[in-house]
Amino acid sequence: MMMRTTRRLLAAAALALPFVGTAQAQTWPERPITMVIPFAPGGPTDVVGRMIAESMGRDLGQNVLVQNVGGAGGTTGTARVAAAAPDGYNILLHNIGIATAPTLYRRLPYDPVTAFETIGLVTATPMIWLARPGLPVTNFAEMIRLVRERGEAVNLANAGLGSASQLCGTLFQASLGVRVTAVSYTGSGPIYPELMADRLDIYCDQTTSASSFVTSGRVRGLAVTTAEPMAQLPGIPTAGQAGLPGFEIGIWHGVYAPKGTPTPIVMRLNQALRVALADPRVVTRMNELGSPPEPVERQNPDVHRAHLVAEIARWRPVLQAAGQFAD
Ligand code: MLT
């Protein structure tokens, strides 16, 4: 008798589950949504997150509150969202680092492919090589020469293993066959004061946070990682033109929700993201920073998921060859 009752209860619960999600989705959102940025304030991920969060919140009728959770190259904040309730009130904005971490961290507390619902791709941001004001070089070629000469006497900042800046630094060292000394921070935000004070030598950052420091002359921009020079940063050559042919990197960003977030909520979040990426104020600002929104067809959750899977596979052999693992 007991077994039969239990079976009936379990069957009823299984039938009710999708409707619970649907019922929840019908009244969602009823309170502010948290968007975790897995890096410190003031960095490129934070810049992009705050741009879209405000516009998404207007569309959803509830604030999208940015919460910076830095550490371990973005994996600390990412793990937090992976473990969060799949109720639509916890989302993540992350960059290419979500696809490099599975190779760099052999004991990662989440699998990005199975731990998240993909909401949509946001933007692909160029990078720029930066030098402290007092570094004795006048261009990218001279920086390369200095790195070849001084090797590990040169310190290169990054936002932790698994960050975009660390990926750029890894590719740079592999291209030259030279090792420098990497100095990790919780994001670009805390790096700039050190760079401006001549306490760090070089850094590879995204133009979304670097542009204002370069145009104001507070740090020096030596080369961009785009195929062609950027109109937003006149006078700065590409890395290809300045000494490293083919050194091109674009840092893609996507929005995620914990696996199991009801599909109606996932689709409504995607709709709010699309509205944000069509918002004239957001589009203008992103274009000014050299990081336009992804084309509409790439703002699709399925395209985002396919891109995530492909990028994990793409970077695995490259990072394994570089031999820089976090654990
Ligand atoms: C990165 O390297 O991934 C960025 O610097 C992270 C950030 O600060 O947004």
PDB file of N, CA and C and ligand atoms in Angstrom, residues 39-40 43-46 95 159 163-166 186-189 203 205-206, ligand 1:
ATOM      1  N   PHE A  39      34.073  39.593 -12.321  1.00  0.00           N
ATOM      2  CA  PHE A  39      35.320  40.353 -12.195  1.00  0.00           C
ATOM      3  C   PHE A  39      35.044  41.635 -11.407  1.00  0.00           C
ATOM      4  N   ALA A  40      36.127  42.309 -11.007  1.00  0.00           N
ATOM      5  CA  ALA A  40      36.016  43.534 -10.199  1.00  0.00           C
ATOM      6  C   ALA A  40      35.319  44.653 -10.984  1.00  0.00           C
ATOM      7  N   GLY A  43      36.143  46.980 -14.885  1.00  0.00           N
ATOM      8  CA  GLY A  43      36.772  46.258 -15.991  1.00  0.00           C
ATOM      9  C   GLY A  43      35.819  46.168 -17.172  1.00  0.00           C
ATOM     10  N   PRO A  44      36.287  45.588 -18.267  1.00  0.00           N
ATOM     11  CA  PRO A  44      35.468  45.520 -19.485  1.00  0.00           C
ATOM     12  C   PRO A  44      34.182  44.722 -19.303  1.00  0.00           C
ATOM     13  N   THR A  45      34.233  43.667 -18.520  1.00  0.00           N
ATOM     14  CA  THR A  45      33.020  42.862 -18.326  1.00  0.00           C
ATOM     15  C   THR A  45      31.994  43.675 -17.542  1.00  0.00           C
ATOM     16  N   ASP A  46      32.488  44.416 -16.581  1.00  0.00           N
ATOM     17  CA  ASP A  46      31.630  45.302 -15.779  1.00  0.00           C
ATOM     18  C   ASP A  46      31.039  46.409 -16.654  1.00  0.00           C
ATOM     19  N   ASN A  95      32.711  36.470 -20.211  1.00  0.00           N
ATOM     20  CA  ASN A  95      33.365  36.591 -21.518  1.00  0.00           C
ATOM     21  C   ASN A  95      33.971  35.253 -21.932  1.00  0.00           C
ATOM     22  N   ALA A 159      43.786  39.295 -15.342  1.00  0.00           N
ATOM     23  CA  ALA A 159      42.651  39.232 -14.408  1.00  0.00           C
ATOM     24  C   ALA A 159      42.449  37.802 -13.916  1.00  0.00           C
ATOM     25  N   SER A 163      40.864  34.431 -17.515  1.00  0.00           N
ATOM     26  CA  SER A 163      40.380  35.733 -17.987  1.00  0.00           C
ATOM     27  C   SER A 163      40.830  35.973 -19.425  1.00  0.00           C
ATOM     28  N   ALA A 164      40.185  36.945 -20.051  1.00  0.00           N
ATOM     29  CA  ALA A 164      40.537  37.283 -21.442  1.00  0.00           C
ATOM     30  C   ALA A 164      41.955  37.842 -21.504  1.00  0.00           C
ATOM     31  N   SER A 165      42.297  38.618 -20.501  1.00  0.00           N
ATOM     32  CA  SER A 165      43.637  39.231 -20.494  1.00  0.00           C
ATOM     33  C   SER A 165      44.717  38.165 -20.333  1.00  0.00           C
ATOM     34  N   GLN A 166      44.411  37.137 -19.537  1.00  0.00           N
ATOM     35  CA  GLN A 166      45.384  36.065 -19.383  1.00  0.00           C
ATOM     36  C   GLN A 166      45.518  35.278 -20.678  1.00  0.00           C
ATOM     37  N   THR A 186      41.872  40.779  -9.667  1.00  0.00           N
ATOM     38  CA  THR A 186      40.487  40.269  -9.781  1.00  0.00           C
ATOM     39  C   THR A 186      39.764  40.872 -10.981  1.00  0.00           C
ATOM     40  N   GLY A 187      40.486  41.635 -11.782  1.00  0.00           N
ATOM     41  CA  GLY A 187      39.874  42.221 -12.973  1.00  0.00           C
ATOM     42  C   GLY A 187      40.711  43.393 -13.448  1.00  0.00           C
ATOM     43  N   SER A 188      40.296  44.007 -14.547  1.00  0.00           N
ATOM     44  CA  SER A 188      41.042  45.154 -15.079  1.00  0.00           C
ATOM     45  C   SER A 188      40.970  46.355 -14.144  1.00  0.00           C
ATOM     46  N   GLY A 189      39.840  46.472 -13.446  1.00  0.00           N
ATOM     47  CA  GLY A 189      39.650  47.648 -12.592  1.00  0.00           C
ATOM     48  C   GLY A 189      40.839  47.951 -11.705  1.00  0.00           C
ATOM     49  N   TYR A 203      50.069  45.275 -20.283  1.00  0.00           N
ATOM     50  CA  TYR A 203      48.762  44.652 -20.040  1.00  0.00           C
ATOM     51  C   TYR A 203      48.017  44.577 -21.360  1.00  0.00           C
ATOM     52  N   ASP A 205      44.291  44.452 -22.581  1.00  0.00           N
ATOM     53  CA  ASP A 205      42.934  44.612 -22.077  1.00  0.00           C
ATOM     54  C   ASP A 205      41.962  44.808 -23.233  1.00  0.00           C
ATOM     55  N   GLN A 206      40.690  44.800 -22.904  1.00  0.00           N
ATOM     56  CA  GLN A 206      39.661  45.021 -23.908  1.00  0.00           C
ATOM     57  C   GLN A 206      39.405  46.517 -24.072  1.00  0.00           C
TER      58      GLN A 206
HETATM   59  C1  MLT B   1      39.499  39.866 -18.428  1.00  0.00           C
HETATM   60  O1  MLT B   1      40.695  39.835 -18.539  1.00  0.00           O
HETATM   61  O2  MLT B   1      38.744  38.893 -18.659  1.00  0.00           O
HETATM   62  C2  MLT B   1      38.904  41.142 -17.984  1.00  0.00           C
HETATM   63  O3  MLT B   1      39.913  41.985 -17.533  1.00  0.00           O
HETATM   64  C3  MLT B   1      38.000  40.872 -16.893  1.00  0.00           C
HETATM   65  C4  MLT B   1      37.407  42.141 -16.411  1.00  0.00           C
HETATM   66  O4  MLT B   1      38.040  42.829 -15.610  1.00  0.00           O
HETATM   67  O5  MLT B   1      36.316  42.444 -16.870  1.00  0.00           O
END
